[in-house]
Coordinates of C-alpha atoms and ligand atoms in Angstrom, one line a residue:
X270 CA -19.2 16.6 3.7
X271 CA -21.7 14.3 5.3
X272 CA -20.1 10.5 4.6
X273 CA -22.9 7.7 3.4
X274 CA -24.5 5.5 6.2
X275 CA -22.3 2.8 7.2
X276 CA -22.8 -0.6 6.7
X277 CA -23.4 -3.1 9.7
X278 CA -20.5 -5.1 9.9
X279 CA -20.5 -8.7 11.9
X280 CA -17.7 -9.3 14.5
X281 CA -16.1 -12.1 13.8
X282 CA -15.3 -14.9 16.6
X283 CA -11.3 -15.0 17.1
X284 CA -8.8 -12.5 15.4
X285 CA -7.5 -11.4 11.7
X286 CA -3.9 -11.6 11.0
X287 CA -1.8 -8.6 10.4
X288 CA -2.7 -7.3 6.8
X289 CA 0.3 -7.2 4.7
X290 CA 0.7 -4.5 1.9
X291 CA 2.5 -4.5 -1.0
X292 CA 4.4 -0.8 -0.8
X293 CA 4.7 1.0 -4.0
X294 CA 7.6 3.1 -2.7
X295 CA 9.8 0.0 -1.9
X296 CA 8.3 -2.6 -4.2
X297 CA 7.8 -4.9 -0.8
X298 CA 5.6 -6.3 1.6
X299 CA 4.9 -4.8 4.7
X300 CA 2.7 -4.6 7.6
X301 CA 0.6 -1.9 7.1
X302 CA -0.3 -1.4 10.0
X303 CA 1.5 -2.0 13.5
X304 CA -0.9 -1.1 15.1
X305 CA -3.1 0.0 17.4
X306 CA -4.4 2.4 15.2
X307 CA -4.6 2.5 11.5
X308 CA -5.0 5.4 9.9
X309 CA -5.8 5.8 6.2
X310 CA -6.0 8.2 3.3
X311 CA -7.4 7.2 -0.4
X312 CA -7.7 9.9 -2.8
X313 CA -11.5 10.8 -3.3
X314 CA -12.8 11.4 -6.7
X315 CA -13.2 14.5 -8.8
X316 CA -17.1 15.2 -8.7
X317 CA -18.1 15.9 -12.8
X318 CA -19.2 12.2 -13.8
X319 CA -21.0 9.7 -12.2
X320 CA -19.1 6.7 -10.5
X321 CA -17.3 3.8 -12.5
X322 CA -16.0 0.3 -12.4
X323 CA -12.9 1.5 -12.2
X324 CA -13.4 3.8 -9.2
X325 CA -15.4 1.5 -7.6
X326 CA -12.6 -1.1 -7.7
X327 CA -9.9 1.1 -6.4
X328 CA -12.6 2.2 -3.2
X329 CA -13.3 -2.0 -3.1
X330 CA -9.7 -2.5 -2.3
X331 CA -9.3 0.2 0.7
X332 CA -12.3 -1.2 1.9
X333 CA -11.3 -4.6 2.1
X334 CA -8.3 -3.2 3.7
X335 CA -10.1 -1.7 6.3
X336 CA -12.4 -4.8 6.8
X337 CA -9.0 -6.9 7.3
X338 CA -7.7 -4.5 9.9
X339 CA -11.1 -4.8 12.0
X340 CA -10.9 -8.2 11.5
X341 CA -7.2 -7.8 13.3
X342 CA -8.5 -5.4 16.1
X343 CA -7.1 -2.7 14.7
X344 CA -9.3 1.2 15.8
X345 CA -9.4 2.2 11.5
X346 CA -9.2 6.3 10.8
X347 CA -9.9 6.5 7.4
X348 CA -10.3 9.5 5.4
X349 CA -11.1 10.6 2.1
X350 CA -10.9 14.1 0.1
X351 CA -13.1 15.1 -2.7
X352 CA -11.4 17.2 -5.5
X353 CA -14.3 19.4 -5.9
X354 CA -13.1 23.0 -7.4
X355 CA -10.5 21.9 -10.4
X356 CA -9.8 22.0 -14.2
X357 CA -11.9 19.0 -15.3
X358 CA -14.7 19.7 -13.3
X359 CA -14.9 23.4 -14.4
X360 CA -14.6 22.6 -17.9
X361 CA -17.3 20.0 -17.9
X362 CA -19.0 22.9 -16.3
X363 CA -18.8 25.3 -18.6
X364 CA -19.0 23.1 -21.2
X365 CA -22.4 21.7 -20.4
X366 CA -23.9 25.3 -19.1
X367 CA -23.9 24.6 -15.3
X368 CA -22.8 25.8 -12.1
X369 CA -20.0 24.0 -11.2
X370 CA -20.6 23.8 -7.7
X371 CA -24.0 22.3 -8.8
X372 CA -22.2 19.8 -10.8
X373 CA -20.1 18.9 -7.8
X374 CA -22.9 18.8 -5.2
X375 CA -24.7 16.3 -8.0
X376 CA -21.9 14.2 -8.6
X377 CA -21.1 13.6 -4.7
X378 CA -24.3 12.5 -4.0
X379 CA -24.7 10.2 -6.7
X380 CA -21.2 9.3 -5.8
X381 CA -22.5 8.4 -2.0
X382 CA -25.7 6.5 -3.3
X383 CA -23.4 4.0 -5.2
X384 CA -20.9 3.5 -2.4
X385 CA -24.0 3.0 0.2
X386 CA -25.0 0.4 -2.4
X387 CA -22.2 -1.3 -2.7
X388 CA -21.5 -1.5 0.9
X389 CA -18.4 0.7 1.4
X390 CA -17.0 1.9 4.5
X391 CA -17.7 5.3 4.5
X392 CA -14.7 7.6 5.6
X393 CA -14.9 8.9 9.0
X394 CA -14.0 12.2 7.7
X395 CA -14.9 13.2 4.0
X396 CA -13.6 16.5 2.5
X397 CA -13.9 18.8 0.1
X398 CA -10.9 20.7 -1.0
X399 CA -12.8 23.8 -1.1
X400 CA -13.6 23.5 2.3
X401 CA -10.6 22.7 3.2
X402 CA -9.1 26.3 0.8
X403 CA -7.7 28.4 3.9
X404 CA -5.7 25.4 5.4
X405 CA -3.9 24.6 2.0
X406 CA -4.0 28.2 1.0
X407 CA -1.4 28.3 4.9
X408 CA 0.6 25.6 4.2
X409 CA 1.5 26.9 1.0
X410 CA 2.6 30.1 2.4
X411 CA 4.3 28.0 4.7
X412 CA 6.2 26.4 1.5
X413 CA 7.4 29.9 0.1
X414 CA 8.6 31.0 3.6
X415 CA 11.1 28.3 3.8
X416 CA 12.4 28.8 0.4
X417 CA 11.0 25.6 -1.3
X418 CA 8.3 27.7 -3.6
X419 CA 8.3 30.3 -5.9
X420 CA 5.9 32.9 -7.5
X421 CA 6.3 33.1 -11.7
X422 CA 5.6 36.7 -12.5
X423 CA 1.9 37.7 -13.2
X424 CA 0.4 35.9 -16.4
X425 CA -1.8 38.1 -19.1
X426 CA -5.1 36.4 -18.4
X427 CA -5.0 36.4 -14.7
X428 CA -7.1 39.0 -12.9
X429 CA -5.5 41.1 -11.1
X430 CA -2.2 41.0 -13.3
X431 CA -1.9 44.6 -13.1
X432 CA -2.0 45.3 -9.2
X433 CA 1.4 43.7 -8.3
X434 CA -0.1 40.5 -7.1
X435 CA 2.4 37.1 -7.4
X436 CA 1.6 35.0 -10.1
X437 CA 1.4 31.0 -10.1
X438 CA 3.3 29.6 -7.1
X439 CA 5.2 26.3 -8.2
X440 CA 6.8 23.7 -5.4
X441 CA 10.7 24.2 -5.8
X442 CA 11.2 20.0 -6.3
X443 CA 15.0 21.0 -5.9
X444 CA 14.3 21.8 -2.1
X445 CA 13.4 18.1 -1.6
X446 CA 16.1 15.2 -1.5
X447 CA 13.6 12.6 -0.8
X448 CA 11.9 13.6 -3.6
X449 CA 10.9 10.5 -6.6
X450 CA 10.9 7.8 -3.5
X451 CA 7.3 7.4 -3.7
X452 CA 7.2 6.1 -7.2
X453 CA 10.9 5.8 -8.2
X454 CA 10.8 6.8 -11.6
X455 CA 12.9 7.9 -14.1
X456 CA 13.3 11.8 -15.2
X457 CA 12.0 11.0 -18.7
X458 CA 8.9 8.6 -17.4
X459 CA 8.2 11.7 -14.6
X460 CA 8.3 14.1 -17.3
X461 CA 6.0 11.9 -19.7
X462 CA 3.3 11.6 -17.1
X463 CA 3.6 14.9 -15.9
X464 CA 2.2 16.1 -19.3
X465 CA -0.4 13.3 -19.2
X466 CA -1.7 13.6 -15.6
X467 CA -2.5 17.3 -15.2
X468 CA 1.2 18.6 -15.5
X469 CA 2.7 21.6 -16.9
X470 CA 6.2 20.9 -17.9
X471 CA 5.8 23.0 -21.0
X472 CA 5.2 26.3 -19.4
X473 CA 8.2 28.6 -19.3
X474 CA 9.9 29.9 -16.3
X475 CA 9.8 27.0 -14.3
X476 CA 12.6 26.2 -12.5
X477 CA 12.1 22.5 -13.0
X478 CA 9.7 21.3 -15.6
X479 CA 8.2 18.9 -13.3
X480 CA 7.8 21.7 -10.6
X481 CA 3.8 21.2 -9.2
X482 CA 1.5 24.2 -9.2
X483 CA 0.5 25.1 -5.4
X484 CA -1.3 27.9 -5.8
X485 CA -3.4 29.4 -9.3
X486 CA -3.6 32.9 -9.2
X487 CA -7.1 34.1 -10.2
X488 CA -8.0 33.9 -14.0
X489 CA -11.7 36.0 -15.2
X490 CA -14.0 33.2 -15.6
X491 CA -12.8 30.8 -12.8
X492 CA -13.7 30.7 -9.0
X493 CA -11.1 31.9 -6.6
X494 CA -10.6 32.1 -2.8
X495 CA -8.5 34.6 -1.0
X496 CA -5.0 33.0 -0.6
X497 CA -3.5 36.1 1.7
X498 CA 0.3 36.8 0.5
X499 CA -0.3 34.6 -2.7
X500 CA -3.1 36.8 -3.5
X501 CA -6.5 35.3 -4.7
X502 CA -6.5 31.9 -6.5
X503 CA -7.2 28.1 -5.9
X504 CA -5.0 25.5 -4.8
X505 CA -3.0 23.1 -6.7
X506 CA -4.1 19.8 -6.8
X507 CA -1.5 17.6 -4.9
X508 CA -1.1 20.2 -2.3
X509 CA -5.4 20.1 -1.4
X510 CA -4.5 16.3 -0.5
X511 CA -1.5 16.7 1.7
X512 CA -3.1 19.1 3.8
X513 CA -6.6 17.2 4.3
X514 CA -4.9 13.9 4.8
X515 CA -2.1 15.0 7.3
X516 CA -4.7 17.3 9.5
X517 CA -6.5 14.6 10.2
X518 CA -4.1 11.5 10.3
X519 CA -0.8 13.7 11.2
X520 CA 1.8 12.7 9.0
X521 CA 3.5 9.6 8.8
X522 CA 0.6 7.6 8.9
X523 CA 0.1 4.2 7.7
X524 CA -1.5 3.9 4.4
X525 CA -1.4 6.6 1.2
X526 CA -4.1 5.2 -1.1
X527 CA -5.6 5.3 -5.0
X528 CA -5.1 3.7 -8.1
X529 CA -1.8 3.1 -10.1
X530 CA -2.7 6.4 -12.4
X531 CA -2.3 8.4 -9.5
X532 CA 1.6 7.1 -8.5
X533 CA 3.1 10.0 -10.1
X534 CA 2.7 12.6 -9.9
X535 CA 0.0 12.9 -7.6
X536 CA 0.9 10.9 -4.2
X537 CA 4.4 11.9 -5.6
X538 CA 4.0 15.4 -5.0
X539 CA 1.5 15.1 -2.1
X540 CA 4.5 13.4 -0.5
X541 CA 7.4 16.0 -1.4
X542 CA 4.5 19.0 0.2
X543 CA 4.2 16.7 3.0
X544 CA 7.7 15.8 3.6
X545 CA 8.8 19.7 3.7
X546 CA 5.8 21.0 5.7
X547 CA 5.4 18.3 8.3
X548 CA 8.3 16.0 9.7
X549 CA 8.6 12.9 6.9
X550 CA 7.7 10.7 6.0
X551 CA 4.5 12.0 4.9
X552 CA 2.8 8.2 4.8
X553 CA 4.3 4.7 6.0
X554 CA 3.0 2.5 2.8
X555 CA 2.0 3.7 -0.5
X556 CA -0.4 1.2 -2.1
X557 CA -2.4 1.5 -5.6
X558 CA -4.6 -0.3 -7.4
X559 CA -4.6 -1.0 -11.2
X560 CA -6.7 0.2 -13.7
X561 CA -9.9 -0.9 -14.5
X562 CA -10.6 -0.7 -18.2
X563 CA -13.2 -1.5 -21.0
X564 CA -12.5 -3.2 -23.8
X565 CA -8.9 -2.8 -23.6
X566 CA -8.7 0.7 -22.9
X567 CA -8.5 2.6 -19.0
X568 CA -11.8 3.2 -18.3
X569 CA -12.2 7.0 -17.6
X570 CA -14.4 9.9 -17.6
X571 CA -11.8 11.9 -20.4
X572 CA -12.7 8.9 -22.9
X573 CA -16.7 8.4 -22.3
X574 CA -16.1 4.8 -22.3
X575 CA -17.6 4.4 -19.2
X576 CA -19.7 1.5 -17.0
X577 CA -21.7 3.4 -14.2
X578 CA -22.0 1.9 -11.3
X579 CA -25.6 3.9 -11.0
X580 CA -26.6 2.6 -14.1
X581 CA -26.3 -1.0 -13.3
X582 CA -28.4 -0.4 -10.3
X583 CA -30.7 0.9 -12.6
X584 CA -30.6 -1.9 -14.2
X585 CA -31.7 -4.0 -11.7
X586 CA -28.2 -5.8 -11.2
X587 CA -27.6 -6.8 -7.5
X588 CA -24.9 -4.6 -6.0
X589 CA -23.4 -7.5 -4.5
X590 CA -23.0 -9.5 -8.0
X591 CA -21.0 -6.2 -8.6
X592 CA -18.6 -6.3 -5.8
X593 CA -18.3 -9.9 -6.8
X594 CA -17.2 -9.4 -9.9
X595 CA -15.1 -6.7 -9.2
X596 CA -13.4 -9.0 -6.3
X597 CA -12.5 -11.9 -8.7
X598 CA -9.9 -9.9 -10.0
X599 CA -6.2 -9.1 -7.6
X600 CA -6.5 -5.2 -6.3
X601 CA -3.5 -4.5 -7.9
X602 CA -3.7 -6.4 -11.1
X603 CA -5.1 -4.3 -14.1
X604 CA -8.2 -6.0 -15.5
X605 CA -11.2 -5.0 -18.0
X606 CA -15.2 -4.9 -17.4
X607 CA -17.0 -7.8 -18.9
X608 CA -20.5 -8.6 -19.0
X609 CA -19.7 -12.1 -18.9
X610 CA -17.6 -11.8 -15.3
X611 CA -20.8 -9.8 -14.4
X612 CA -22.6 -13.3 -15.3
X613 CA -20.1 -15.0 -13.3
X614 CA -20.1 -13.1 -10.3
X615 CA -24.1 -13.6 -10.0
X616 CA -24.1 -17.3 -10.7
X617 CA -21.0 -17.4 -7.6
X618 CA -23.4 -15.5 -5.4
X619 CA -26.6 -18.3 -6.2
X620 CA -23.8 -20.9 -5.0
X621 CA -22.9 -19.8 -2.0
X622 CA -26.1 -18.5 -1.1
X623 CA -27.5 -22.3 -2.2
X624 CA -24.6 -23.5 -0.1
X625 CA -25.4 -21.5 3.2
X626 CA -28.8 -21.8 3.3
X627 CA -28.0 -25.7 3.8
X628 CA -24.2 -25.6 5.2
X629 CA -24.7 -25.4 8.8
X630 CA -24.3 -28.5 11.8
X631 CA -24.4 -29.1 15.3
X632 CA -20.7 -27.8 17.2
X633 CA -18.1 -29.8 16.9
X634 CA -19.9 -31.1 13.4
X635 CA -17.9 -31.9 10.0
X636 CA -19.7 -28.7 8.9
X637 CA -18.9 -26.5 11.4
X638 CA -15.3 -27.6 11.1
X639 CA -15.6 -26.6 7.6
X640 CA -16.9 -23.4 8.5
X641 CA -14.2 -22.8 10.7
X642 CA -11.7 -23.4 8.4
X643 CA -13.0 -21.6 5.7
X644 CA -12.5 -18.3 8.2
X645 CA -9.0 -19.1 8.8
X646 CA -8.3 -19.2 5.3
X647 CA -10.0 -15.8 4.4
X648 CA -8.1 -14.4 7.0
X649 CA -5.1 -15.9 5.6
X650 CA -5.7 -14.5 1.6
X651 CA -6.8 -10.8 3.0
X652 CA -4.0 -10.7 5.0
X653 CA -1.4 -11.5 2.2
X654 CA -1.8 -8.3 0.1
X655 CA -5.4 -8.6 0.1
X656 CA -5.7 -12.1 -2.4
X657 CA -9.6 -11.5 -3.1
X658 CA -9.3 -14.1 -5.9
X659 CA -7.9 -16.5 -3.2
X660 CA -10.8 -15.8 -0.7
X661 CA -13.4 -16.4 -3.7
X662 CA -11.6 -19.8 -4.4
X663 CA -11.9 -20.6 -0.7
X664 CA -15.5 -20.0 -1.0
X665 CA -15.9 -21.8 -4.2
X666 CA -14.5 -25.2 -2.9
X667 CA -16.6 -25.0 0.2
X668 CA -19.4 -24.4 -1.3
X669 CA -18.4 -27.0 -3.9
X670 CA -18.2 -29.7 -0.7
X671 CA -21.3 -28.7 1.0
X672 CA -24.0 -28.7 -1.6
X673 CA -22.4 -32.0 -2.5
X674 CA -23.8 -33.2 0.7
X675 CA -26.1 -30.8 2.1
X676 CA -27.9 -30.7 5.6
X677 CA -31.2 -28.6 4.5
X678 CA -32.3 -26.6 6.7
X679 CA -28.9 -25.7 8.4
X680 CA -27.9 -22.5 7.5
X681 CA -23.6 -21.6 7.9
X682 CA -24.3 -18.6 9.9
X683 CA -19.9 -18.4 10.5
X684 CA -19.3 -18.5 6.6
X685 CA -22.2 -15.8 6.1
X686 CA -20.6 -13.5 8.7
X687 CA -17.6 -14.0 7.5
X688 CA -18.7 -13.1 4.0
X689 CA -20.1 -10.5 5.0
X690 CA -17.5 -9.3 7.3
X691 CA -14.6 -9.4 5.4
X692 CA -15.5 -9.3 1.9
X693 CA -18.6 -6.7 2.4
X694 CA -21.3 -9.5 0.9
X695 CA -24.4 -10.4 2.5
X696 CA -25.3 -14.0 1.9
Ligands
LIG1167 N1 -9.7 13.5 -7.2 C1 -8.5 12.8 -7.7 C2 -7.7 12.2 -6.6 S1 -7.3 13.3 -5.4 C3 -8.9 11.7 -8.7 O1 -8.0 11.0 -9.2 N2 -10.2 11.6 -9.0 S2 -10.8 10.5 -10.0 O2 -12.2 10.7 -9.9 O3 -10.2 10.7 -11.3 O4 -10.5 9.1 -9.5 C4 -10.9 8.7 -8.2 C5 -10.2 7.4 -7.8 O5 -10.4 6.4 -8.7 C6 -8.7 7.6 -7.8 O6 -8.1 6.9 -6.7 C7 -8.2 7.0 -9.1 O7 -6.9 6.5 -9.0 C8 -9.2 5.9 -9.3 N3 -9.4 5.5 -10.7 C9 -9.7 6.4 -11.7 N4 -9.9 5.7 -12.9 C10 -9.7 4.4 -12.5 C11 -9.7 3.1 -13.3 N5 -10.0 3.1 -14.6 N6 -9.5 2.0 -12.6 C12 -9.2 2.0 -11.3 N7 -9.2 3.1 -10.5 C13 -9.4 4.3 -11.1
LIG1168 ZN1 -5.5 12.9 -4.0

């Protein structure tokens, strides 16, 4: 898929530190990227509603991530799937009398508009999983030839029952001994959010209950792709991002990335296909962000109770205001929308932007000490697990300082790089 245009993106006098990562697989900090290269994955949406605060936020982190590892000098590789052929957005289809790939192709590009607004990095490489159908559609071959996958027999409904074709093709989790690193849960909390996230535990003749569907054979009704020896069907879901993330990062690269409702199983199982197919481990760090909710409740398309990114713009809120607001709160900390931190976020943006236009001073100058200063100290929050809150305090007490004594007419052209460098917000 053609990525959004990219953002310009100031280059910063001097260098970032290295960006340190707190690593859901070991619960520590870590670099996240040694370096030269950083290569990064973050689980792309699933096209059949239009974007959210919550999506938004878990896109904001990565790409304050990437923005820190620029900063550092660091040549960024990031990539970013889009689940477009699966069971939510077929049912949304059929449910609302529309093509499903129309759906998709709607929801992407609305999808693209909001990033573009907001100021996202866009993904070097953006793909769809159907695109990317004969790849998975190998590798899971390549599972059930080395014995760590398994055909059920045919079910009733699917298509071709009749004809001697395989039926579902499960992962074997057995064949795995790393398996349960990447979120280090217990059996009963796997089994629990197996049947919440997209799981079939229930369905007989599994070996395992939490066993991951590869491969779906064909059902009348549903689109399907030629899968070869597993006979015509559609991929699985954590399988699709395995193989789109490791072709184009190879495996063991630095950053696995999403937010904390994808922990298990998803980046579980992506990392188990992973592991097995390619040498492990499949990525370095594993990092999530929390949920985003509304009104005490995860915001998401399955409950309707939804902020759209789109319809703020429509709205005539600045997207920057947005990203402000959504920045006052930690990556990983779970937080809810409100209109009032909205408020907030736009009356922060009229302070520093009062505080720029009347910040700057000669070299050498109080002011441009300040300034210089206040870059260090970004550098230093970003680089320590990504502390947004910290940055925006930084900001708040310089901005504090300078319109208590301002020098009108000098603008802090190093804070408004810097701003706009590292936290995506042009002043
Ligand atoms: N297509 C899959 C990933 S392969 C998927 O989870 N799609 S999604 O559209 O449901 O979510 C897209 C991204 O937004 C994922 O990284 C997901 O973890 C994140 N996300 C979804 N809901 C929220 C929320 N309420 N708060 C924060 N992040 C969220
Ligand atoms: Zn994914």
């Amino acid at each position: 898929m053609r990525p959004w245009p990219a953002p310009a993106v100031p280059v910063l006098p001097g260098r970032g530190e290295p960006v340190l990562l707190h690593d859901t697989s070991t619960g520590a900090r870590t670099v996240a990227a040694p370096g030269p290269r950083a290569r990064l994955y973050v689980c792309g949406i699933t096209p059949y509603d239009a974007t959210h605060l919550g999506h938004a936020a878990t896109y904001l982190a990565f790409d304050l991530l990437q923005r820190a590892w620029r900063d550092a000098g660091l040549e960024v590789r990031y990539v970013q799937n889009v689940t477009d052929v699966d069971d939510p957005l077929l049912e949304r289809a059929t449910r609302d009398g529309v093509d499903w790939r129309e759906l998709a192709a709607s929801q992407v590009e609305l999808f693209a508009t909001d990033m573009e607004a907001l100021r996202l990095l866009p993904p070097a490489s953006w793909v769809g999983a159907v695109e990317a159908i004969p790849r998975i559609a190998a590798a899971v071959r390549a599972l059930v030839a080395r014995g760590a996958a398994y055909a059920l027999p045919p079910a009733p409904d699917q298509v071709d029952h009749a004809d001697g074709s395989p039926g579902d093709v499960y992962a074997d989790l057995s064949a795995d001994p790393r398996f349960g690193q990447v979120s280090g849960l217990d059996r009963d909390t796997m089994l629990a959010l197996s049947a919440e996230r997209g799981g079939d535990p229930q369905r007989p003749g599994k070996r395992d209950p939490l066993d991951p569907l590869l491969w779906r054979a064909a059902r009348t009704g549903e689109p399907s792709w030629d899968g070869g020896t597993l006979g015509a069907g559609r991929p699985g879901w954590h399988v699709e991002c395995t193989v789109i993330a490791v072709d184009d990062l190879g495996s063991g690269f630095d950053v696995q990335g999403g937010g904390s409702d994808l922990v298990f199983p998803h980046h579980e199982m992506s990392a188990s296909h992973g592991g097995l197919l390619y040498s492990p481990p499949f990525a370095r760090v594993y990092a999530h962000a929390g949920m985003v909710g509304l009104d005490g409740e995860k915001m998401s398309k399955s409950k309707g109770n939804l902020v759209l990114v789109s319809k703020l713009r429509a709205a005539g809120v600045e997207p920057a205001a947005v990203r402000l607001a959504v920045l006052a709160h930690h990556y990983r900390s779970d937080w809810s929308w409100t209109a009032q931190g909205l408020d907030d976020a736009a009356a922060r943006l009229a302070r520093w932007r009062a505080a720029v236009a009347v910040g700057g001073g000669e070299a050498g100058s109080l002011a441009a000490q300040a300034q210089e200063a206040v870059l260090a100290d970004l550098r230093s929050r970003l680089a320590d697990d990504l502390d947004a809150p910290g940055a925006l305090a930084v900001l708040d007490a310089w901005a504090a300082v300078t319109l208590a004594a301002p020098a009108p007419g000098t603008r802090a052209d190093l804070v408004a790089d810097a701003v706009d460098a590292l936290l995506g917000i042009a002043l």
